Amino acid sequence: MTILAENYQLNNGIAIPKIALGTWLIDNDDVADAVKNAIKLGYRHIDTAQAYGNEQGVGKGIRESGVARDQIFVTDKVAAELKDYDSVAESIDKSLATMELDYLDLLIIHSPQPWKEVNQSDDRYYQGNLAAWHAMSDAMKAGKVKSIGVSNFNQGDLQNILDNSDVKPAVDQILAHIANTPKDLIKFCQDNDIQVEAYSPIGHGAVLDQADVKKVAAKYRVSPAQLCLKYDLQLGMVILPKTANPEHMKQNADLDFQISDDDMKTLENVKKLTDYGQANMFPVYGGKL
Ligand SMILES: NC(=O)c1ccc[n+]([C@@H]2O[C@H](COP(=O)([O-])OP(=O)(O)OC[C@H]3O[C@@H](n4cnc5c(N)ncnc54)[C@H](OP(=O)(O)O)[C@@H]3O)[C@@H](O)[C@H]2O)c1
């Protein structure tokens, strides 16, 4: 079965497609076509965020795709800076209006800390994240959102929610790719029935030229990108490859091969990537999330 038709089941019983189109850094003007092309190829899961500035185009692409809304899984993220009930509640209504959608399938807290504090401060905003969570839980009860989750949360951040809310995070979306596999966090999530989503599954492009990746990819006669995506899937994660290129979209969903246990071990032990090139300026690659 093609990966495009495969789902995991979230802890609330809702199905989530294993592969999503990532849309970070796709301009609002271009993203509707990217979304429509992906849906035409069979993608049924689209990942955006308030911070990406492309919610309007993503909503347009979904509405104009020709596929019924209830067949598409739409993920959005609450801006990392919003850490009080009212601003989060308002932002949800604004996102739905901007996207011209009646509901979101999944809404995620983008980061436990505002971006300017990531890698800079030890304040994990436990109270602020609970306030955000409360607003998101109420949006879920009101039918605006079907599932709620988090992103970039570590074990302590997750425990704060688990200890103080009846609603469990459905997902934690984290940086996870060959050369950066946070095994303890992945295990903590899996032990707590929280679905892990791997963002930057191709290392934001920075692992494509790594010798180990190229060597193993050649063995399976797949591209380095395909190897990266299959690796994350075999670790049980949702994958969110970003591209606006239909050829790449097609290739990224062509994952009908199996990486052997030995090769998975080799790939798990590839030296940790610390240089993401020009993307080093983004807080998510600063190493301390
Ligand atoms: N929650 C968070 O904090 C967070 C942070 C980062 C990312 N994300 C999510 O995760 C998604 C993916 O992460 P990402 O955008 O950082 O990077 P990524 O998907 O790991 O890598 C994207 C790069 O890989 C290239 N690529 C894609 N498919 C390819 C293929 N088949 N062959 C060769 N190159 C290929 C893309 O180039 P082309 O565009 O030219 O195809 C682009 O340069 C984001 O779009 C976003 O939805 C979330």
Coordinates of C-alpha atoms and ligand atoms in Angstrom, one line a residue:
M1 CA 0.0 0.0 0.0
T2 CA 1.3 3.4 -0.8
I3 CA 2.4 5.5 2.1
L4 CA -0.1 8.2 1.0
A5 CA -3.0 5.9 2.1
E6 CA -1.5 4.9 5.4
N7 CA -2.5 6.3 8.8
Y8 CA -1.5 6.2 12.4
Q9 CA -4.2 6.4 15.1
L10 CA -3.9 9.2 17.6
N11 CA -4.6 8.7 21.3
N12 CA -8.1 10.1 20.8
G13 CA -8.9 7.5 18.1
I14 CA -8.6 9.9 15.2
A15 CA -6.6 8.7 12.1
I16 CA -3.6 10.9 11.0
P17 CA -2.0 10.3 7.6
K18 CA 1.6 9.2 8.0
I19 CA 3.0 11.7 5.4
A20 CA 2.2 15.4 5.2
L21 CA 3.3 18.2 2.9
G22 CA 5.4 20.6 4.9
T23 CA 4.9 24.2 3.9
W24 CA 7.4 26.2 5.9
L25 CA 9.1 28.8 3.6
I26 CA 6.7 28.3 0.7
D27 CA 5.3 31.8 0.0
N28 CA 1.6 32.5 0.4
D29 CA 1.4 33.2 -3.4
D30 CA 2.9 29.8 -4.3
V31 CA 1.5 27.6 -1.6
A32 CA -2.1 27.1 -3.0
D33 CA -0.6 25.5 -6.1
A34 CA 1.8 23.4 -4.0
V35 CA -1.1 22.1 -1.9
K36 CA -3.3 21.4 -4.9
N37 CA -0.5 19.5 -6.6
A38 CA 0.2 17.5 -3.5
I39 CA -3.5 16.6 -3.1
K40 CA -3.7 15.6 -6.8
L41 CA -0.8 13.2 -6.2
G42 CA -2.7 11.7 -3.2
Y43 CA -1.3 13.6 -0.2
R44 CA -4.1 14.0 2.4
H45 CA -2.2 15.9 5.2
I46 CA -0.9 19.5 5.0
D47 CA 1.2 21.2 7.7
T48 CA 1.2 24.9 8.2
A49 CA 1.5 27.4 11.1
Q50 CA 0.4 30.9 12.0
A51 CA 4.1 31.9 11.8
Y52 CA 4.5 30.8 8.2
G53 CA 2.5 33.6 6.7
N54 CA 0.9 31.2 4.3
E55 CA -2.3 30.1 6.0
Q56 CA -4.5 32.0 3.5
G57 CA -2.9 30.2 0.5
V58 CA -3.0 26.8 2.3
G59 CA -6.7 27.2 3.0
K60 CA -7.3 28.2 -0.7
G61 CA -5.4 25.2 -1.9
I62 CA -7.4 22.9 0.3
R63 CA -10.7 24.5 -0.7
E64 CA -9.9 24.4 -4.4
S65 CA -8.4 20.9 -4.4
G66 CA -11.6 19.2 -5.5
V67 CA -11.2 16.7 -2.6
A68 CA -13.8 16.8 0.2
R69 CA -12.6 18.7 3.3
D70 CA -13.2 15.7 5.5
Q71 CA -10.7 13.7 3.4
I72 CA -7.9 16.1 4.2
F73 CA -6.0 16.4 7.5
V74 CA -5.0 20.0 8.2
T75 CA -2.5 20.9 10.8
D76 CA -1.9 24.5 12.0
K77 CA 0.3 25.8 14.9
V78 CA -0.4 28.5 17.5
A79 CA 2.4 31.2 17.3
A80 CA 5.1 30.5 19.9
E81 CA 4.8 34.0 21.4
L82 CA 1.1 33.5 22.5
K83 CA 1.1 32.3 26.1
D84 CA -2.2 33.4 27.5
Y85 CA -5.8 32.1 27.1
D86 CA -7.3 35.1 25.3
S87 CA -4.6 35.7 22.7
V88 CA -4.6 31.9 21.8
A89 CA -8.4 31.8 21.6
E90 CA -8.4 34.8 19.3
S91 CA -5.6 33.4 17.1
I92 CA -7.6 30.2 16.5
D93 CA -10.6 32.2 15.3
K94 CA -8.3 34.3 13.1
S95 CA -6.6 31.3 11.6
L96 CA -10.0 29.7 10.7
A97 CA -11.1 33.0 9.1
T98 CA -7.9 33.4 7.2
M99 CA -7.9 29.9 5.9
E100 CA -11.7 30.0 5.3
L101 CA -12.0 26.6 6.9
D102 CA -14.7 25.5 9.4
Y103 CA -12.3 23.5 11.5
L104 CA -8.7 22.3 11.9
D105 CA -7.8 18.6 12.2
L106 CA -4.8 19.3 14.5
L107 CA -3.6 22.4 16.3
I108 CA -0.2 22.5 17.9
I109 CA 1.6 24.9 20.3
H110 CA 4.6 25.8 18.0
S111 CA 7.2 26.0 20.7
P112 CA 7.2 25.9 24.6
Q113 CA 9.2 29.2 24.5
P114 CA 8.7 32.3 22.4
W115 CA 11.2 32.1 19.5
K116 CA 13.5 34.9 20.8
E117 CA 14.0 33.0 24.0
V118 CA 14.8 29.6 22.4
N119 CA 18.4 28.7 23.1
Q120 CA 18.7 31.8 25.3
S121 CA 16.5 31.3 28.4
D122 CA 15.7 28.5 30.9
D123 CA 12.1 29.7 31.4
R124 CA 9.9 26.9 29.9
Y125 CA 6.7 28.9 30.3
Y126 CA 4.8 26.1 32.2
Q127 CA 1.9 28.4 33.2
G128 CA 1.7 30.1 29.8
N129 CA 1.7 26.7 28.0
L130 CA -1.1 25.5 30.3
A131 CA -3.1 28.7 29.5
A132 CA -2.6 28.1 25.8
W133 CA -3.5 24.4 26.3
H134 CA -6.7 25.4 28.1
A135 CA -7.8 27.7 25.2
M136 CA -7.0 24.9 22.7
S137 CA -9.0 22.4 24.7
D138 CA -12.0 24.7 24.7
A139 CA -11.6 25.2 21.0
M140 CA -11.7 21.5 20.6
K141 CA -14.8 21.2 22.8
A142 CA -16.4 23.9 20.6
G143 CA -15.7 21.9 17.4
K144 CA -13.1 24.3 15.9
V145 CA -10.3 21.8 16.3
K146 CA -10.4 18.0 16.2
S147 CA -7.1 17.2 18.0
I148 CA -4.5 19.3 19.9
G149 CA -0.8 18.7 20.3
V150 CA 2.5 20.4 20.8
S151 CA 5.8 20.9 19.1
N152 CA 9.4 21.2 20.3
F153 CA 8.3 20.1 23.8
N154 CA 10.8 18.1 25.9
Q155 CA 9.9 15.6 28.5
G156 CA 9.4 18.2 31.2
D157 CA 7.3 20.4 29.0
L158 CA 5.1 17.3 28.2
Q159 CA 4.9 16.2 31.8
N160 CA 3.6 19.7 32.7
I161 CA 0.6 19.1 30.4
L162 CA 0.1 15.5 31.4
D163 CA 0.0 16.4 35.1
N164 CA -2.3 19.4 34.8
S165 CA -4.8 18.6 32.1
D166 CA -7.4 15.9 31.3
V167 CA -6.5 16.3 27.6
K168 CA -3.4 14.5 26.5
P169 CA -1.3 16.0 23.7
A170 CA -2.1 13.9 20.6
V171 CA 1.3 14.7 19.0
D172 CA 4.7 16.2 19.7
Q173 CA 6.3 17.6 16.5
I174 CA 10.0 17.5 16.9
L175 CA 13.3 17.8 14.9
A176 CA 14.0 14.2 13.9
H177 CA 16.2 13.1 11.0
I178 CA 19.2 10.9 10.2
A179 CA 22.0 12.7 12.2
N180 CA 19.6 14.0 14.8
T181 CA 17.5 11.3 16.4
P182 CA 16.3 12.3 19.9
K183 CA 15.8 8.7 21.1
D184 CA 14.9 9.4 24.7
L185 CA 12.2 11.9 23.8
I186 CA 10.8 9.6 21.1
K187 CA 10.6 6.8 23.6
F188 CA 9.0 9.1 26.3
C189 CA 6.3 10.0 23.7
Q190 CA 5.7 6.5 22.6
D191 CA 5.5 5.3 26.2
N192 CA 2.9 8.0 26.8
D193 CA 0.9 7.3 23.6
I194 CA 1.8 10.6 22.1
Q195 CA 2.4 10.4 18.3
V196 CA 5.8 11.8 17.3
E197 CA 5.9 13.9 14.1
A198 CA 9.3 14.4 12.5
Y199 CA 9.9 17.9 11.2
S200 CA 12.7 18.7 8.9
P201 CA 12.8 14.9 8.1
I202 CA 15.4 15.6 5.4
G203 CA 17.4 17.8 7.8
H204 CA 16.2 20.9 6.0
G205 CA 18.3 19.6 3.0
A206 CA 21.5 19.5 5.0
V207 CA 21.9 15.7 5.2
L208 CA 21.5 15.0 1.5
D209 CA 25.2 15.3 0.9
Q210 CA 26.4 13.2 3.9
A211 CA 28.6 10.3 2.8
D212 CA 26.8 7.8 5.1
V213 CA 23.4 8.7 3.8
K214 CA 24.5 8.6 0.2
K215 CA 26.1 5.2 0.6
V216 CA 23.1 3.5 2.3
A217 CA 20.7 5.2 -0.2
A218 CA 22.7 3.8 -3.1
K219 CA 22.5 0.3 -1.6
Y220 CA 18.7 0.5 -1.7
R221 CA 18.6 2.3 -5.1
V222 CA 16.7 5.2 -3.6
S223 CA 17.6 8.9 -3.3
P224 CA 19.0 10.3 0.0
A225 CA 15.7 12.1 0.6
Q226 CA 13.8 8.8 0.3
L227 CA 16.2 7.1 2.7
C228 CA 15.7 9.9 5.2
L229 CA 11.9 9.7 5.0
K230 CA 11.8 5.9 5.3
Y231 CA 14.2 6.1 8.3
D232 CA 11.8 8.3 10.2
L233 CA 8.8 6.2 9.2
Q234 CA 10.5 3.0 10.4
L235 CA 11.0 4.7 13.8
G236 CA 7.2 5.2 14.0
M237 CA 7.0 8.9 13.2
V238 CA 4.8 11.0 10.9
I239 CA 6.9 12.7 8.2
L240 CA 6.5 16.2 6.9
P241 CA 8.8 16.7 3.9
K242 CA 8.6 20.2 2.5
T243 CA 8.7 20.9 -1.3
A244 CA 6.8 22.8 -3.9
N245 CA 8.3 20.7 -6.6
P246 CA 5.9 18.0 -7.9
E247 CA 8.7 15.6 -8.8
H248 CA 10.0 15.8 -5.3
M249 CA 6.5 15.3 -3.9
K250 CA 6.1 12.2 -6.0
Q251 CA 9.5 10.8 -5.0
N252 CA 8.9 11.6 -1.3
A253 CA 5.8 9.4 -1.4
D254 CA 7.5 6.5 -3.2
L255 CA 8.9 4.7 -0.2
D256 CA 8.1 1.0 -1.0
F257 CA 11.4 -0.4 0.4
Q258 CA 12.5 -1.6 3.8
I259 CA 15.7 -0.5 5.6
S260 CA 17.3 -3.5 7.4
D261 CA 17.8 -3.5 11.2
D262 CA 21.6 -3.3 10.7
D263 CA 21.3 -0.3 8.4
M264 CA 18.8 1.4 10.8
K265 CA 21.5 1.0 13.5
T266 CA 24.1 2.5 11.2
L267 CA 21.9 5.4 10.4
E268 CA 20.9 6.0 14.1
N269 CA 24.6 6.4 14.9
V270 CA 25.5 8.9 12.1
K271 CA 27.3 11.8 13.8
K272 CA 25.0 14.5 15.0
L273 CA 24.5 17.3 12.5
T274 CA 25.3 20.7 14.0
D275 CA 25.7 22.7 10.8
Y276 CA 22.5 23.5 8.8
G277 CA 24.3 26.0 6.6
Q278 CA 22.3 29.2 6.0
A279 CA 19.5 27.8 8.1
N280 CA 21.7 28.0 11.3
M281 CA 20.0 31.3 12.0
F282 CA 16.7 29.6 12.8
P283 CA 16.2 28.8 16.5
V284 CA 15.0 25.3 15.8
Y285 CA 18.6 24.4 14.6
G286 CA 20.3 25.9 17.7
G287 CA 20.5 22.6 19.5
K288 CA 18.8 23.6 22.8
L289 CA 15.1 23.2 22.1
Ligands
LIG1 N1 7.4 22.6 14.4 C1 8.5 23.3 14.0 O1 9.1 24.0 14.8 C2 9.0 23.0 12.6 C3 10.3 23.4 12.3 C4 10.7 23.1 11.0 C5 9.9 22.5 10.1 N2 8.6 22.2 10.4 C6 7.7 21.5 9.5 O2 8.4 20.4 8.8 C7 8.4 20.7 7.4 C8 9.7 20.1 6.8 O3 10.8 20.7 7.3 P1 11.8 21.6 6.5 O4 11.0 22.5 5.6 O5 12.7 22.3 7.5 O6 12.8 20.7 5.7 P2 12.9 19.2 5.0 O7 11.5 18.8 4.6 O8 13.7 18.4 5.9 O9 13.8 19.6 3.8 C9 13.3 20.5 2.8 C10 14.5 20.6 1.8 O10 14.6 19.3 1.1 C11 14.5 19.5 -0.3 N3 13.8 18.3 -0.8 C12 12.6 17.9 -0.5 N4 12.3 16.7 -1.2 C13 13.4 16.4 -1.9 C14 13.8 15.4 -2.8 N5 13.0 14.4 -3.1 N6 15.0 15.4 -3.3 C15 15.9 16.4 -3.0 N7 15.6 17.4 -2.2 C16 14.4 17.4 -1.6 C17 13.7 20.7 -0.4 O11 14.0 21.3 -1.7 P3 12.8 21.7 -2.8 O12 11.9 22.6 -2.0 O13 13.6 22.3 -3.9 O14 12.2 20.4 -3.1 C18 14.2 21.6 0.7 O15 15.4 22.2 0.4 C19 8.3 22.2 7.3 O16 7.9 22.6 6.0 C20 7.2 22.4 8.4 O17 6.0 22.1 7.9 C21 8.2 22.4 11.7

